[in-house]
Coordinates of C-alpha atoms in Angstrom, one line a residue:
Chain A
M29 CA 262.9 -12.8 84.7
A30 CA 265.2 -11.9 87.6
D31 CA 264.3 -13.0 91.1
W32 CA 262.3 -10.6 93.2
H33 CA 263.7 -8.7 96.1
M34 CA 261.9 -6.8 98.8
L35 CA 263.2 -3.2 99.3
T36 CA 262.5 -1.3 102.4
L37 CA 263.3 2.4 102.3
V38 CA 262.5 4.8 105.2
G39 CA 263.4 8.5 105.6
A40 CA 262.0 11.9 106.6
D41 CA 259.2 12.7 104.2
R42 CA 259.9 15.1 101.4
P43 CA 258.7 15.5 97.8
G44 CA 260.5 13.3 95.2
I45 CA 261.3 10.2 97.2
V46 CA 259.2 7.8 95.1
A47 CA 260.3 9.4 91.8
G48 CA 264.0 9.2 92.8
V49 CA 263.8 5.6 94.0
T50 CA 261.8 4.3 91.0
Q51 CA 263.8 6.2 88.4
A52 CA 267.0 4.6 89.8
I53 CA 265.6 1.1 89.6
F54 CA 264.3 1.8 86.0
A55 CA 267.6 3.2 84.9
A56 CA 269.2 -0.1 86.2
G57 CA 266.9 -2.1 84.0
G58 CA 264.8 -3.3 86.9
S59 CA 261.1 -4.0 87.1
L60 CA 258.7 -3.2 89.9
G61 CA 256.1 -5.4 91.5
E62 CA 253.6 -4.8 94.3
A63 CA 254.3 -2.0 96.6
S64 CA 253.0 -0.3 99.8
M65 CA 254.1 3.3 100.4
I66 CA 252.8 5.5 103.1
R67 CA 253.7 8.4 105.4
L68 CA 254.0 7.2 109.0
G69 CA 254.8 9.7 111.8
G70 CA 256.5 12.1 109.4
N71 CA 258.6 9.4 107.8
F72 CA 257.9 8.2 104.3
T73 CA 258.0 4.4 104.2
I74 CA 258.4 2.2 101.1
M75 CA 258.0 -1.6 100.9
L76 CA 258.6 -2.5 97.2
M77 CA 259.1 -5.6 95.2
A78 CA 261.8 -5.1 92.6
A79 CA 263.6 -7.4 90.2
V80 CA 266.8 -6.7 88.3
E81 CA 269.5 -8.7 86.6
G82 CA 272.4 -8.7 89.0
G83 CA 270.2 -9.1 92.0
E84 CA 270.9 -7.4 95.4
A85 CA 274.3 -6.0 94.5
R86 CA 272.9 -4.3 91.4
L87 CA 269.9 -2.9 93.3
R88 CA 272.2 -1.6 96.1
D89 CA 274.5 0.1 93.6
A90 CA 271.6 1.7 91.8
L91 CA 269.9 2.9 94.9
A92 CA 272.9 4.1 96.8
P93 CA 273.1 7.6 95.3
V94 CA 269.3 8.4 95.8
A95 CA 269.4 6.9 99.3
A96 CA 272.3 9.1 100.2
D97 CA 270.9 12.2 98.5
M98 CA 267.5 11.8 100.2
D99 CA 268.8 10.4 103.5
L100 CA 266.9 7.1 103.1
R101 CA 267.7 4.0 105.0
L102 CA 267.7 1.0 102.7
H103 CA 267.2 -2.7 103.4
I104 CA 267.1 -5.4 100.7
D105 CA 266.0 -9.0 101.1
P106 CA 265.6 -11.7 98.5
V107 CA 262.0 -13.0 98.6
A108 CA 260.3 -16.2 97.5
G109 CA 257.1 -16.0 95.6
G110 CA 256.1 -13.4 93.2
L111 CA 253.1 -11.7 91.5
H112 CA 249.6 -13.0 91.1
Q113 CA 249.4 -14.6 94.5
H114 CA 246.6 -12.4 95.9
L115 CA 244.4 -13.6 98.7
I116 CA 240.9 -12.0 98.9
P117 CA 239.9 -11.0 102.4
N118 CA 236.6 -12.2 103.8
V119 CA 236.6 -10.4 107.2
Q120 CA 237.1 -6.8 108.3
V121 CA 238.0 -5.8 111.8
R122 CA 237.7 -2.2 113.0
V123 CA 239.1 -1.3 116.4
T124 CA 238.7 2.0 118.3
G125 CA 239.6 2.8 121.8
A126 CA 241.5 5.1 124.2
D127 CA 245.1 4.7 123.3
R128 CA 247.1 2.4 125.6
A129 CA 249.9 -0.1 125.3
G130 CA 248.9 -3.6 124.2
I131 CA 245.8 -3.0 122.0
V132 CA 247.3 -4.4 118.8
A133 CA 249.0 -7.3 120.6
E134 CA 245.7 -8.2 122.3
I135 CA 243.5 -8.0 119.2
T136 CA 245.9 -9.7 116.8
G137 CA 246.7 -12.3 119.4
A138 CA 243.1 -13.2 119.9
L139 CA 242.6 -13.3 116.1
A140 CA 245.7 -15.4 115.5
G141 CA 244.4 -17.8 118.1
V142 CA 241.5 -18.7 115.9
G143 CA 243.6 -18.9 112.7
F144 CA 242.8 -15.5 111.3
N145 CA 245.3 -14.4 108.6
I146 CA 245.9 -10.7 108.5
L147 CA 246.3 -9.5 104.9
E148 CA 246.2 -5.7 105.5
L149 CA 246.5 -3.6 108.6
D150 CA 246.6 0.1 109.1
S151 CA 246.4 2.0 112.3
D152 CA 246.5 5.5 113.5
V153 CA 246.6 7.5 116.7
A154 CA 244.1 10.4 116.5
G155 CA 242.2 12.6 118.8
D156 CA 243.3 15.2 121.3
P157 CA 247.0 14.6 122.1
R158 CA 246.1 14.6 125.8
R159 CA 243.5 12.0 125.2
P160 CA 244.7 10.0 122.2
V161 CA 242.5 7.5 120.4
Y162 CA 243.9 4.4 118.7
L163 CA 242.2 3.3 115.5
M164 CA 243.0 0.2 113.6
H165 CA 241.5 -1.4 110.4
I166 CA 242.3 -5.0 109.5
Q167 CA 241.3 -7.0 106.5
G168 CA 242.1 -10.7 106.5
Y169 CA 241.0 -14.2 105.8
S170 CA 239.3 -16.6 108.2
D171 CA 237.9 -20.0 107.7
Q172 CA 236.1 -19.7 111.0
P173 CA 232.6 -18.3 111.4
I174 CA 232.3 -14.6 112.5
E175 CA 230.9 -15.9 115.8
A176 CA 234.2 -17.6 116.6
L177 CA 236.1 -14.3 116.0
E178 CA 233.5 -12.5 118.1
A179 CA 234.1 -14.9 120.9
A180 CA 237.9 -14.5 120.7
V181 CA 237.8 -10.7 121.1
A182 CA 235.0 -10.6 123.7
P183 CA 237.4 -10.2 126.6
I184 CA 239.0 -7.3 124.9
R185 CA 235.7 -5.6 124.3
A186 CA 234.9 -6.0 128.0
S187 CA 238.0 -3.9 128.7
G188 CA 236.5 -0.9 126.8
I189 CA 238.0 -1.3 123.3
A190 CA 235.4 -1.2 120.5
V191 CA 235.9 -4.1 118.1
D192 CA 233.6 -4.4 115.0
I193 CA 233.9 -7.6 113.0
A194 CA 232.1 -7.8 109.7
P195 CA 232.2 -10.1 106.7
V196 CA 233.7 -8.7 103.5
E197 CA 232.1 -10.0 100.4
T198 CA 233.7 -9.4 97.1
L199 CA 231.3 -8.6 94.3
I200 CA 232.5 -10.0 90.9
G201 CA 230.8 -8.2 88.1
Chain B
M4 CA 224.0 -20.4 72.6
A5 CA 227.7 -19.7 72.9
V6 CA 230.2 -18.6 75.4
L7 CA 231.8 -15.4 74.2
D8 CA 235.4 -14.2 74.8
I9 CA 235.7 -11.7 77.6
L10 CA 237.9 -8.6 77.0
T11 CA 240.4 -8.0 79.8
L12 CA 242.3 -5.0 80.9
P13 CA 244.3 -3.3 79.3
D14 CA 242.2 -3.9 76.2
E15 CA 241.2 -0.4 75.0
R16 CA 237.9 -1.8 73.7
L17 CA 236.7 -1.8 77.3
R18 CA 237.0 2.0 77.3
R19 CA 234.5 2.7 74.6
V20 CA 231.0 4.1 75.2
A21 CA 228.2 1.8 74.2
E22 CA 225.3 2.8 71.9
P23 CA 221.6 2.6 72.9
V24 CA 219.7 -0.4 71.6
T25 CA 217.0 0.6 69.2
I26 CA 215.9 -2.7 67.7
F27 CA 214.5 -5.3 70.0
D28 CA 214.4 -8.4 67.8
E29 CA 215.3 -12.1 68.0
A30 CA 218.9 -11.4 67.2
L31 CA 219.1 -9.2 70.3
R32 CA 217.5 -11.9 72.5
A33 CA 219.9 -14.5 71.1
F34 CA 222.8 -12.3 72.0
I35 CA 221.4 -11.8 75.5
A36 CA 221.3 -15.6 75.9
D37 CA 224.9 -15.8 74.8
L38 CA 225.8 -13.1 77.3
E39 CA 224.1 -14.9 80.1
E40 CA 225.8 -18.1 79.2
T41 CA 229.2 -16.3 79.2
R42 CA 228.4 -14.8 82.7
R43 CA 227.7 -18.3 84.0
S44 CA 230.7 -19.9 82.5
G45 CA 233.4 -18.1 84.5
P46 CA 234.0 -17.3 88.1
A47 CA 230.9 -16.6 90.1
A48 CA 230.0 -13.3 88.5
V49 CA 226.7 -11.6 89.5
G50 CA 226.7 -9.5 86.4
I51 CA 228.0 -8.8 82.9
A52 CA 227.9 -6.0 80.4
A53 CA 227.8 -6.3 76.6
T54 CA 230.9 -4.1 76.4
Q55 CA 232.9 -6.9 78.1
V56 CA 232.3 -9.2 75.1
D57 CA 233.1 -6.5 72.6
V58 CA 229.5 -5.6 71.8
L59 CA 228.9 -1.9 72.0
K60 CA 225.3 -1.9 73.0
R61 CA 223.8 -0.7 76.3
I62 CA 222.9 -4.1 77.7
V63 CA 223.7 -5.5 81.2
I64 CA 222.7 -8.6 83.0
V65 CA 222.5 -8.8 86.8
D66 CA 221.4 -11.6 89.0
V67 CA 222.2 -11.6 92.7
S68 CA 219.5 -14.1 93.6
G69 CA 222.1 -16.7 94.6
R70 CA 223.3 -14.6 97.5
K71 CA 221.7 -15.3 100.9
N72 CA 219.5 -12.7 102.6
T73 CA 219.8 -10.2 99.8
P74 CA 216.8 -8.2 98.4
N75 CA 216.8 -8.7 94.7
H76 CA 214.7 -8.8 91.5
G77 CA 216.0 -12.1 90.3
Y78 CA 217.5 -12.4 86.8
L79 CA 217.5 -9.0 85.3
V80 CA 218.3 -7.9 81.8
L81 CA 218.5 -4.2 81.6
I82 CA 218.7 -2.5 78.2
N83 CA 219.4 1.2 77.9
P84 CA 219.5 1.5 81.7
E85 CA 219.5 5.0 83.3
I86 CA 219.8 5.7 87.0
V87 CA 217.3 8.5 87.8
H88 CA 217.8 8.7 91.5
W89 CA 220.4 7.5 94.0
E90 CA 221.0 8.0 97.6
G91 CA 223.5 6.9 100.3
Y92 CA 226.9 5.5 99.7
E93 CA 228.9 2.7 101.1
T94 CA 232.3 1.1 100.4
A95 CA 232.6 -2.6 99.5
R96 CA 235.1 -4.8 97.7
E97 CA 234.7 -5.5 94.0
G98 CA 236.3 -7.6 91.3
C99 CA 235.6 -8.0 87.7
L100 CA 235.7 -10.6 84.9
S101 CA 237.6 -8.1 82.9
V102 CA 240.2 -7.4 85.6
P103 CA 241.5 -10.9 86.7
D104 CA 243.5 -11.2 89.9
Y105 CA 242.6 -7.9 91.4
T106 CA 240.0 -6.7 93.9
G107 CA 239.6 -3.3 95.5
N108 CA 237.3 -1.1 97.6
V109 CA 234.7 1.0 95.7
I110 CA 232.2 3.6 96.9
R111 CA 228.7 3.1 95.4
A112 CA 225.2 4.4 96.0
T113 CA 223.3 2.2 98.4
R114 CA 219.8 2.8 96.9
I115 CA 219.0 3.6 93.2
R116 CA 216.0 4.0 91.1
L117 CA 216.5 3.2 87.4
T118 CA 214.7 3.0 84.1
A119 CA 215.5 0.5 81.4
N120 CA 213.9 -1.6 78.7
D121 CA 213.4 -5.3 78.8
P122 CA 214.5 -7.6 75.9
W123 CA 211.2 -6.8 74.1
G124 CA 211.6 -3.1 74.4
R125 CA 209.0 -2.7 77.2
P126 CA 209.8 0.0 79.8
L127 CA 211.0 -1.0 83.2
E128 CA 211.3 1.1 86.4
L129 CA 213.0 -0.5 89.3
E130 CA 214.1 0.5 92.8
M131 CA 216.9 -1.5 94.4
E132 CA 219.4 -1.4 97.2
G133 CA 222.6 -2.8 98.6
Y134 CA 224.3 -5.6 96.8
E135 CA 222.0 -5.6 93.8
A136 CA 222.3 -1.8 93.4
R137 CA 226.1 -2.2 93.6
A138 CA 226.1 -4.8 90.9
V139 CA 223.9 -2.7 88.6
Q140 CA 226.2 0.3 89.1
H141 CA 229.3 -1.8 88.4
E142 CA 227.8 -3.2 85.2
M143 CA 226.4 0.2 84.0
D144 CA 229.9 1.7 84.4
H145 CA 231.1 -0.7 81.7
L146 CA 228.6 0.9 79.2
D147 CA 230.5 4.2 79.6
G148 CA 234.0 2.6 79.4
T149 CA 234.6 2.9 83.2
L150 CA 236.0 0.0 85.2
F151 CA 236.0 -0.5 88.9
V152 CA 239.7 0.1 89.0
D153 CA 238.9 3.7 88.1
R154 CA 236.9 4.1 91.3
V155 CA 239.1 2.1 93.8
V156 CA 239.7 4.0 97.1
S157 CA 241.8 3.1 100.1
R158 CA 240.0 2.9 103.4
R159 CA 241.8 6.0 104.5
T160 CA 240.5 7.9 101.5
D161 CA 237.0 6.5 102.1
L162 CA 237.0 7.9 105.6
F163 CA 237.9 11.3 104.3
R164 CA 235.3 11.3 101.6
R165 CA 232.5 10.2 104.0
K166 CA 233.1 13.3 106.0
V167 CA 233.0 15.5 102.9
Y168 CA 229.7 13.9 101.7
Q169 CA 228.0 14.1 105.0
K170 CA 228.8 17.7 105.7
G171 CA 228.6 19.0 102.2
G172 CA 232.1 20.5 102.5
Q173 CA 235.5 20.1 103.9
P174 CA 235.6 18.4 107.3
K175 CA 235.7 20.9 110.2
G176 CA 237.2 20.6 113.6
G177 CA 235.5 20.8 116.9

């Protein structure tokens, strides 16, 4: 098995980006691993694990035509690790408040201060464009009790940002 | 008793629809004992379905009594279970003995009423909620060849669906 690389591709959203990128890797004999792909602010963004004999140079050659054709910016990094290394989140944090600079930095800073490990984060700006609302959902792992996380974000709540912290329990059936 | 082999994805046998149980005999009860021993032998599973051990009979076991502050009916063997009423919905994370190394968010009804038979064929009627109701729905899905991976949603999708369910149509502005 070839070593894994992390591909980052970003470009103005249009139909066919995923098909073009993945067909190019497949045609080069590559394999895909875990991926996160989402439209952000009108751009389509791809973070994708890929492995191919020949490594970065082979990936770059394979992807150059589709990147040029679809006007995608491409970045490739070798990565340690691999598949089957999932961590299961045990805490969910939901944040809502009038949009202003610093919300993410404050919340994540407070959580990092008590050792919280973010596994997934998505955020959005919604509401009336004249009165935008920031929404953020985080799932992560903490070995601290919920009370410790609550205490860490208490000063941020006092500033008018709603922060809901709840345990996530995974049912195994 | 014996610990049985658990089928794992992508084994196509997990996709078959199980048949109703019609004979409630000692052989059935011996199988249920094996199924329970199998559930207890692996990761901390709160339920198991016969389909997962390649037995196509409508039998599930659920036991969430080990979870703190959780309404429950204790150790439950549900044969030929049918959900006759459900209400509410919520999203929570699930995993499965048949899908190692993967968990995902799934929408389930929060309250259900169901009918079933016990291991002697006697009728049961149960009402349950929350975690126990989720576990029963997860296991009953196996009897129809459905896995939780067929129901996984992203939180963004979940938010959209909530609006649809609550309003009975597409979300509206204003």
